[in-house]
Amino acid sequence: EIENEKVEIIGPDIGDLQPYDEEKGGGSYPIAVLVDVAGGELDKDAEAIIERRIHMFTNMIEGWYHMNQRQDTWMRISKDCHKKGFNSLRELGEIYILLYTSEMPIIESIQVTIITDEKKIEELLPHALEVYAARDERARTLNDEDVDTFYGCVLCQSFAPTHVSIITPNRIANCGAINWFDGRAAAKIDPDGPIFAIPKGELIDPIRGEYSGANTVEAEKSLGNYDRVYLYSAFEHPHTSCGCFEAIVYYIPEADAFGVVHREYKGETVVGETFSHMAGETSGGKQIEGRLGTGLEQLRSPKFIQADGGLARIVWIPKELKERFKDVLEAKGLYDKIASEEDAKNVDELLAFLEKVGHPWLKGEVELPT
């Protein structure tokens, strides 16, 4: 039962967080935000939309910063903000309540719980992961050919002013948090909000995934910087990237193939760059040939870089990610063919590994669609 406008803090508040680094003037701590809402017109489809608004609302607060999504969220409060009097997470909860109720009138009652107790967060995480997995599973029941409407999201334009995320049944948002069903719910709940309907329009190129409706929105939302977008290719007119993407698909010239690196991987990729270094080059709302910020669920999509060879053109993935997607990689006979950091730490080692295992792309067994 919801106690309207209640804010609860479970765990230490801002001033009590430990350990505190005197030299840095702060520290790094676990955090979880629970938003409970009720309303006569609310349904389950609104869940991901309400969740994702935390990103936008937090970034409206001077001195606060919010990046990423789901279980990989990163929130920061500046020292200046704290010095000026923002010294309790209760204030953060109160701001959320104000913004939710003013921007989403469909919400009739709301309470916010902010958790910094690490054990409590660990208890809640498995359930959250189950919810996220169920959303992703549901989204796999549709294909782009089955619908007449796509959806666009500009929640990240404060970071990437020329970026718009095109969301289709076969293409989750770059952040991995909004699928096609979520986009439909968001556009219905808040027609003037940051997530909106896109008439699919004419299918110009079924291989690369070029649609007239997506091109029109790309031209409008990128402020005229781009007027074409391929949804199924990393070349020529690739999708723009914001900064909240879960992973990066990157071209490896020496292998004429692609690698994938996700945000949680802290080591160097096979090309000698870390995720954070690549992210700085890839983000900002730019179209960069051979670079795609992407949601991880895309690795399961039948349209994933379809024009470029799909999963069969992937040659390097961090071990943890290989294990996470072992089912789909094994189904395509690729699990043992793709290198990880355990198999190759540089391009020379990668090429040797690919030759040893007989990767289908290097053997010329993968035919690009025409």
Tab-separated table of C-alpha atoms in Angstrom:
chain	number	residue	atom	x	y	z
A	1	GLU	CA	0.000	0.000	0.000
A	2	ILE	CA	1.335	3.420	-0.990
A	3	GLU	CA	1.607	6.244	1.518
A	4	ASN	CA	1.266	9.232	-0.781
A	5	GLU	CA	4.302	11.550	-0.955
A	6	LYS	CA	6.242	9.494	1.561
A	7	VAL	CA	10.044	9.507	1.227
A	8	GLU	CA	11.992	6.794	3.038
A	9	ILE	CA	15.759	6.450	3.351
A	10	ILE	CA	17.101	2.966	4.105
A	11	GLY	CA	20.757	3.139	5.043
A	12	PRO	CA	23.073	6.075	5.740
A	13	ASP	CA	22.161	9.498	4.376
A	14	ILE	CA	24.602	11.725	2.473
A	15	GLY	CA	26.405	13.026	5.553
A	16	ASP	CA	26.842	9.559	7.065
A	17	LEU	CA	28.162	7.636	4.066
A	18	GLN	CA	31.433	5.818	4.708
A	19	PRO	CA	34.263	5.547	3.876
A	20	TYR	CA	34.783	9.234	3.207
A	21	ASP	CA	37.917	10.175	1.245
A	22	GLU	CA	39.214	13.437	2.733
A	23	GLU	CA	41.513	14.090	-0.221
A	24	LYS	CA	38.801	13.619	-2.848
A	25	GLY	CA	36.101	15.122	-0.683
A	26	GLY	CA	33.733	12.220	-1.190
A	27	GLY	CA	33.482	8.555	-2.053
A	28	SER	CA	31.632	5.887	-4.022
A	29	TYR	CA	28.627	4.091	-2.536
A	30	PRO	CA	25.839	1.700	-3.603
A	31	ILE	CA	22.399	3.201	-4.211
A	32	ALA	CA	18.967	1.994	-5.286
A	33	VAL	CA	15.841	4.038	-5.968
A	34	LEU	CA	12.353	2.541	-5.669
A	35	VAL	CA	9.390	4.526	-6.960
A	36	ASP	CA	5.960	3.116	-6.058
A	37	VAL	CA	3.046	4.654	-7.949
A	38	ALA	CA	-0.687	4.131	-8.284
A	39	GLY	CA	-3.362	5.503	-10.579
A	40	GLY	CA	-6.574	4.391	-12.213
A	41	GLU	CA	-5.102	4.581	-15.727
A	42	LEU	CA	-1.708	3.073	-14.922
A	43	ASP	CA	-0.816	-0.417	-16.107
A	44	LYS	CA	2.226	-2.683	-16.129
A	45	ASP	CA	3.472	-1.240	-19.428
A	46	ALA	CA	4.173	2.075	-17.692
A	47	GLU	CA	6.739	0.536	-15.349
A	48	ALA	CA	9.852	0.982	-17.502
A	49	ILE	CA	8.787	4.488	-18.511
A	50	ILE	CA	8.396	5.659	-14.928
A	51	GLU	CA	11.704	4.002	-14.074
A	52	ARG	CA	13.572	5.708	-16.932
A	53	ARG	CA	12.281	9.163	-15.955
A	54	ILE	CA	14.634	8.989	-12.955
A	55	HIS	CA	17.419	9.624	-15.469
A	56	MET	CA	15.817	12.792	-16.806
A	57	PHE	CA	14.605	14.114	-13.460
A	58	THR	CA	17.951	13.643	-11.700
A	59	ASN	CA	19.763	15.533	-14.442
A	60	MET	CA	17.370	18.448	-13.988
A	61	ILE	CA	18.836	19.075	-10.528
A	62	GLU	CA	21.775	21.465	-10.458
A	63	GLY	CA	24.798	19.636	-9.103
A	64	TRP	CA	23.409	16.149	-9.724
A	65	TYR	CA	24.372	13.737	-12.498
A	66	HIS	CA	22.718	10.486	-13.603
A	67	MET	CA	24.085	8.081	-16.198
A	68	ASN	CA	23.128	4.624	-17.478
A	69	GLN	CA	20.138	2.522	-16.450
A	70	ARG	CA	18.773	-0.550	-14.744
A	71	GLN	CA	21.372	-2.182	-12.459
A	72	ASP	CA	24.267	-0.144	-13.921
A	73	THR	CA	23.163	3.300	-12.783
A	74	TRP	CA	25.754	5.929	-11.850
A	75	MET	CA	24.643	8.949	-9.781
A	76	ARG	CA	26.819	11.812	-8.583
A	77	ILE	CA	26.312	14.866	-6.383
A	78	SER	CA	28.841	17.680	-6.658
A	79	LYS	CA	30.712	19.075	-3.662
A	80	ASP	CA	29.349	22.549	-4.455
A	81	CYS	CA	25.792	21.227	-4.407
A	82	HIS	CA	26.400	19.652	-1.013
A	83	LYS	CA	28.011	22.819	0.364
A	84	LYS	CA	25.002	24.855	-0.739
A	85	GLY	CA	22.711	22.768	1.445
A	86	PHE	CA	21.710	19.670	-0.484
A	87	ASN	CA	22.658	17.367	2.377
A	88	SER	CA	19.933	14.717	2.435
A	89	LEU	CA	18.650	12.115	0.002
A	90	ARG	CA	15.217	12.968	1.353
A	91	GLU	CA	15.366	16.146	-0.735
A	92	LEU	CA	16.105	14.036	-3.796
A	93	GLY	CA	13.016	11.937	-3.124
A	94	GLU	CA	10.881	15.047	-2.659
A	95	ILE	CA	12.082	16.424	-5.994
A	96	TYR	CA	11.224	13.145	-7.706
A	97	ILE	CA	7.710	13.292	-6.271
A	98	LEU	CA	7.254	16.892	-7.430
A	99	LEU	CA	8.454	16.157	-10.956
A	100	TYR	CA	6.568	12.893	-11.375
A	101	THR	CA	3.255	14.356	-10.263
A	102	SER	CA	3.646	17.543	-12.303
A	103	GLU	CA	4.850	15.864	-15.510
A	104	MET	CA	2.813	12.653	-15.322
A	105	PRO	CA	-0.706	13.501	-14.079
A	106	ILE	CA	-1.671	9.868	-14.613
A	107	ILE	CA	0.111	9.192	-11.294
A	108	GLU	CA	-2.401	9.678	-8.469
A	109	SER	CA	-0.225	8.628	-5.534
A	110	ILE	CA	3.494	8.059	-5.168
A	111	GLN	CA	6.133	7.200	-2.621
A	112	VAL	CA	9.911	7.076	-3.039
A	113	THR	CA	12.400	4.847	-1.233
A	114	ILE	CA	16.130	5.513	-1.566
A	115	ILE	CA	18.423	2.737	-0.361
A	116	THR	CA	22.118	2.993	0.465
A	117	ASP	CA	22.299	-0.127	2.627
A	118	GLU	CA	24.426	-2.508	0.565
A	119	LYS	CA	22.912	-5.699	2.008
A	120	LYS	CA	19.380	-4.498	1.292
A	121	ILE	CA	20.347	-3.637	-2.284
A	122	GLU	CA	21.858	-7.095	-2.745
A	123	GLU	CA	18.580	-8.611	-1.527
A	124	LEU	CA	16.531	-6.611	-4.038
A	125	LEU	CA	18.803	-7.019	-7.067
A	126	PRO	CA	17.764	-10.571	-8.087
A	127	HIS	CA	14.113	-9.515	-8.318
A	128	ALA	CA	15.036	-6.441	-10.364
A	129	LEU	CA	17.028	-8.599	-12.782
A	130	GLU	CA	14.039	-10.933	-13.146
A	131	VAL	CA	11.819	-7.973	-14.034
A	132	TYR	CA	14.293	-6.696	-16.623
A	133	ALA	CA	14.629	-10.174	-18.151
A	134	ALA	CA	10.844	-10.537	-18.419
A	135	ARG	CA	10.591	-7.221	-20.265
A	136	ASP	CA	13.287	-8.265	-22.715
A	137	GLU	CA	11.688	-11.670	-23.262
A	138	ARG	CA	8.337	-10.097	-24.073
A	139	ALA	CA	9.911	-7.752	-26.615
A	140	ARG	CA	11.277	-10.719	-28.580
A	141	THR	CA	7.753	-11.764	-29.580
A	142	LEU	CA	7.511	-9.016	-32.240
A	143	ASN	CA	9.476	-8.127	-35.375
A	144	ASP	CA	9.796	-4.834	-37.217
A	145	GLU	CA	7.678	-6.208	-40.064
A	146	ASP	CA	4.756	-6.720	-37.662
A	147	VAL	CA	4.142	-3.054	-36.817
A	148	ASP	CA	3.440	0.251	-38.558
A	149	THR	CA	4.860	2.468	-35.822
A	150	PHE	CA	8.315	2.821	-34.303
A	151	TYR	CA	9.185	5.055	-31.336
A	152	GLY	CA	11.828	7.678	-30.713
A	153	CYS	CA	13.463	8.748	-27.446
A	154	VAL	CA	15.333	11.998	-26.788
A	155	LEU	CA	15.801	11.597	-23.032
A	156	CYS	CA	19.575	11.823	-23.516
A	157	GLN	CA	19.687	15.005	-25.583
A	158	SER	CA	21.079	16.936	-22.615
A	159	PHE	CA	24.254	14.871	-23.166
A	160	ALA	CA	23.936	14.287	-26.906
A	161	PRO	CA	21.950	17.093	-28.578
A	162	THR	CA	21.952	15.460	-32.037
A	163	HIS	CA	20.932	12.002	-30.813
A	164	VAL	CA	17.580	10.275	-31.079
A	165	SER	CA	17.151	6.621	-30.168
A	166	ILE	CA	14.989	4.787	-32.709
A	167	ILE	CA	13.115	1.998	-30.925
A	168	THR	CA	11.616	-0.857	-32.925
A	169	PRO	CA	10.490	-4.391	-32.046
A	170	ASN	CA	13.908	-5.633	-33.175
A	171	ARG	CA	15.879	-2.700	-31.782
A	172	ILE	CA	15.843	-1.798	-28.091
A	173	ALA	CA	16.968	1.708	-27.091
A	174	ASN	CA	20.738	2.205	-26.781
A	175	CYS	CA	20.419	2.339	-22.999
A	176	GLY	CA	18.798	-1.099	-22.959
A	177	ALA	CA	15.959	0.209	-20.803
A	178	ILE	CA	13.188	0.991	-23.321
A	179	ASN	CA	11.782	-1.587	-25.723
A	180	TRP	CA	9.003	-1.193	-28.294
A	181	PHE	CA	6.228	-1.983	-25.810
A	182	ASP	CA	7.679	0.548	-23.365
A	183	GLY	CA	7.813	3.171	-26.110
A	184	ARG	CA	4.180	2.565	-26.990
A	185	ALA	CA	3.167	2.956	-23.350
A	186	ALA	CA	5.220	6.138	-22.929
A	187	ALA	CA	3.756	7.815	-26.008
A	188	LYS	CA	0.256	6.988	-24.774
A	189	ILE	CA	0.843	8.216	-21.221
A	190	ASP	CA	2.679	11.411	-22.185
A	191	PRO	CA	2.072	12.295	-25.868
A	192	ASP	CA	4.176	15.457	-25.560
A	193	GLY	CA	7.005	13.774	-23.670
A	194	PRO	CA	10.516	12.713	-24.697
A	195	ILE	CA	9.332	9.357	-26.090
A	196	PHE	CA	7.112	9.656	-29.160
A	197	ALA	CA	5.607	7.687	-32.023
A	198	ILE	CA	7.350	7.487	-35.400
A	199	PRO	CA	5.284	6.423	-38.423
A	200	LYS	CA	7.439	3.697	-39.975
A	201	GLY	CA	6.857	4.991	-43.471
A	202	GLU	CA	8.358	3.448	-46.590
A	203	LEU	CA	10.845	0.601	-46.292
A	204	ILE	CA	13.712	1.940	-48.408
A	205	ASP	CA	16.297	-0.764	-47.717
A	206	PRO	CA	15.219	-4.006	-45.992
A	207	ILE	CA	18.818	-5.217	-45.565
A	208	ARG	CA	20.282	-2.110	-43.913
A	209	GLY	CA	17.040	-1.182	-42.192
A	210	GLU	CA	16.352	2.203	-43.750
A	211	TYR	CA	12.840	3.594	-43.278
A	212	SER	CA	11.526	6.936	-44.500
A	213	GLY	CA	9.864	7.635	-41.148
A	214	ALA	CA	13.098	7.082	-39.237
A	215	ASN	CA	14.984	9.304	-41.701
A	216	THR	CA	12.487	12.128	-41.207
A	217	VAL	CA	12.853	11.988	-37.432
A	218	GLU	CA	16.646	11.673	-37.689
A	219	ALA	CA	16.810	14.891	-39.716
A	220	GLU	CA	14.524	16.737	-37.316
A	221	LYS	CA	15.974	15.580	-33.997
A	222	SER	CA	19.637	15.765	-35.074
A	223	LEU	CA	19.109	19.450	-35.889
A	224	GLY	CA	19.778	18.706	-39.543
A	225	ASN	CA	23.157	17.062	-38.951
A	226	TYR	CA	21.957	13.728	-40.328
A	227	ASP	CA	19.104	12.840	-42.654
A	228	ARG	CA	19.529	9.082	-43.029
A	229	VAL	CA	19.920	6.229	-40.563
A	230	TYR	CA	20.486	2.502	-41.007
A	231	LEU	CA	19.005	0.464	-38.177
A	232	TYR	CA	20.677	-2.812	-39.181
A	233	SER	CA	24.209	-1.716	-40.106
A	234	ALA	CA	27.290	-0.118	-38.551
A	235	PHE	CA	28.432	1.414	-41.844
A	236	GLU	CA	27.589	4.494	-43.975
A	237	HIS	CA	24.672	5.870	-41.933
A	238	PRO	CA	24.867	4.089	-38.554
A	239	HIS	CA	22.580	4.906	-35.651
A	240	THR	CA	23.805	7.756	-33.453
A	241	SER	CA	25.052	7.028	-29.935
A	242	CYS	CA	24.213	8.915	-26.751
A	243	GLY	CA	26.292	8.126	-23.669
A	244	CYS	CA	24.055	5.698	-21.782
A	245	PHE	CA	24.602	2.760	-24.127
A	246	GLU	CA	25.214	-0.600	-22.476
A	247	ALA	CA	27.855	-1.718	-24.953
A	248	ILE	CA	29.870	-0.660	-27.987
A	249	VAL	CA	30.141	-2.557	-31.248
A	250	TYR	CA	33.447	-1.585	-32.874
A	251	TYR	CA	35.111	-2.438	-36.177
A	252	ILE	CA	38.482	-4.248	-36.145
A	253	PRO	CA	40.137	-3.490	-39.530
A	254	GLU	CA	42.810	-6.187	-39.261
A	255	ALA	CA	40.121	-8.860	-39.061
A	256	ASP	CA	37.514	-6.996	-41.130
A	257	ALA	CA	35.167	-7.911	-38.309
A	258	PHE	CA	33.665	-6.546	-35.096
A	259	GLY	CA	34.257	-6.694	-31.384
A	260	VAL	CA	31.772	-5.951	-28.605
A	261	VAL	CA	32.635	-4.479	-25.212
A	262	HIS	CA	30.173	-3.747	-22.411
A	263	ARG	CA	30.258	-1.107	-19.715
A	264	GLU	CA	31.109	-3.506	-16.892
A	265	TYR	CA	34.339	-4.656	-18.562
A	266	LYS	CA	37.178	-2.585	-17.103
A	267	GLY	CA	40.139	-4.042	-19.008
A	268	GLU	CA	41.495	-3.188	-22.430
A	269	THR	CA	39.800	-4.566	-25.513
A	270	VAL	CA	41.702	-6.441	-28.189
A	271	VAL	CA	42.426	-3.123	-29.950
A	272	GLY	CA	44.087	-1.697	-26.842
A	273	GLU	CA	41.269	0.642	-25.767
A	274	THR	CA	39.035	0.491	-22.713
A	275	PHE	CA	35.265	0.877	-22.777
A	276	SER	CA	35.518	4.342	-21.204
A	277	HIS	CA	37.982	5.518	-23.854
A	278	MET	CA	35.814	4.177	-26.657
A	279	ALA	CA	32.710	5.672	-25.066
A	280	GLY	CA	34.231	9.143	-25.214
A	281	GLU	CA	34.812	8.720	-28.938
A	282	THR	CA	31.483	7.052	-29.686
A	283	SER	CA	29.040	9.161	-27.651
A	284	GLY	CA	27.675	12.656	-28.182
A	285	GLY	CA	25.037	11.964	-30.826
A	286	LYS	CA	27.439	11.336	-33.707
A	287	GLN	CA	27.213	8.909	-36.602
A	288	ILE	CA	30.570	7.120	-36.641
A	289	GLU	CA	31.129	4.401	-39.219
A	290	GLY	CA	32.158	1.178	-37.571
A	291	ARG	CA	31.024	2.265	-34.100
A	292	LEU	CA	27.652	1.621	-32.504
A	293	GLY	CA	26.510	2.274	-28.979
A	294	THR	CA	23.919	-0.401	-28.298
A	295	GLY	CA	21.691	-2.104	-25.782
A	296	LEU	CA	22.919	-5.596	-24.911
A	297	GLU	CA	19.584	-7.143	-25.838
A	298	GLN	CA	20.483	-6.304	-29.452
A	299	LEU	CA	22.825	-9.297	-29.447
A	300	ARG	CA	19.694	-11.471	-29.460
A	301	SER	CA	17.993	-9.527	-32.247
A	302	PRO	CA	17.742	-11.140	-35.701
A	303	LYS	CA	18.394	-7.651	-37.122
A	304	PHE	CA	21.644	-7.041	-35.187
A	305	ILE	CA	24.059	-5.556	-37.783
A	306	GLN	CA	22.171	-7.731	-40.255
A	307	ALA	CA	23.659	-6.018	-43.308
A	308	ASP	CA	27.200	-6.553	-42.014
A	309	GLY	CA	26.992	-10.259	-41.213
A	310	GLY	CA	25.272	-10.204	-37.815
A	311	LEU	CA	26.666	-12.193	-34.908
A	312	ALA	CA	28.731	-14.244	-37.352
A	313	ARG	CA	30.961	-11.193	-37.875
A	314	ILE	CA	31.717	-10.800	-34.157
A	315	VAL	CA	35.206	-12.044	-33.257
A	316	TRP	CA	35.930	-10.702	-29.737
A	317	ILE	CA	33.726	-10.342	-26.641
A	318	PRO	CA	34.689	-10.134	-22.947
A	319	LYS	CA	34.393	-13.498	-21.189
A	320	GLU	CA	31.615	-12.343	-18.863
A	321	LEU	CA	29.513	-11.217	-21.819
A	322	LYS	CA	30.170	-14.452	-23.709
A	323	GLU	CA	28.825	-16.384	-20.737
A	324	ARG	CA	25.788	-14.120	-20.438
A	325	PHE	CA	24.885	-14.749	-24.081
A	326	LYS	CA	26.160	-18.314	-24.272
A	327	ASP	CA	22.754	-19.655	-25.296
A	328	VAL	CA	22.417	-17.530	-28.426
A	329	LEU	CA	26.093	-17.921	-29.385
A	330	GLU	CA	25.949	-21.703	-29.023
A	331	ALA	CA	22.726	-21.834	-31.029
A	332	LYS	CA	24.610	-20.224	-33.923
A	333	GLY	CA	27.723	-22.342	-33.438
A	334	LEU	CA	29.802	-19.301	-32.486
A	335	TYR	CA	30.546	-19.674	-28.792
A	336	ASP	CA	33.902	-21.432	-29.294
A	337	LYS	CA	34.756	-19.345	-32.363
A	338	ILE	CA	34.711	-15.934	-30.669
A	339	ALA	CA	37.737	-14.851	-28.651
A	340	SER	CA	37.668	-13.220	-25.218
A	341	GLU	CA	40.361	-11.512	-23.157
A	342	GLU	CA	41.435	-15.005	-22.103
A	343	ASP	CA	42.188	-15.941	-25.725
A	344	ALA	CA	43.535	-12.734	-27.252
A	345	LYS	CA	44.889	-9.534	-25.746
A	346	ASN	CA	45.919	-7.878	-29.018
A	347	VAL	CA	45.109	-8.074	-32.707
A	348	ASP	CA	47.953	-10.460	-33.559
A	349	GLU	CA	46.773	-12.913	-30.916
A	350	LEU	CA	43.207	-12.460	-32.146
A	351	LEU	CA	44.056	-13.336	-35.745
A	352	ALA	CA	45.998	-16.386	-34.597
A	353	PHE	CA	43.060	-17.538	-32.462
A	354	LEU	CA	40.524	-17.026	-35.258
A	355	GLU	CA	42.654	-19.034	-37.675
A	356	LYS	CA	43.127	-21.791	-35.110
A	357	VAL	CA	39.408	-22.209	-34.365
A	358	GLY	CA	38.273	-21.591	-37.929
A	359	HIS	CA	35.975	-18.624	-37.386
A	360	PRO	CA	33.320	-18.720	-40.136
A	361	TRP	CA	33.819	-15.058	-41.080
A	362	LEU	CA	37.541	-15.435	-41.725
A	363	LYS	CA	36.934	-18.708	-43.578
A	364	GLY	CA	34.592	-16.906	-45.959
A	365	GLU	CA	31.587	-18.957	-44.899
A	366	VAL	CA	29.382	-15.967	-44.048
A	367	GLU	CA	27.413	-14.516	-46.930
A	368	LEU	CA	26.240	-10.938	-46.554
A	369	PRO	CA	22.547	-10.481	-47.396
A	370	THR	CA	21.762	-8.833	-50.723
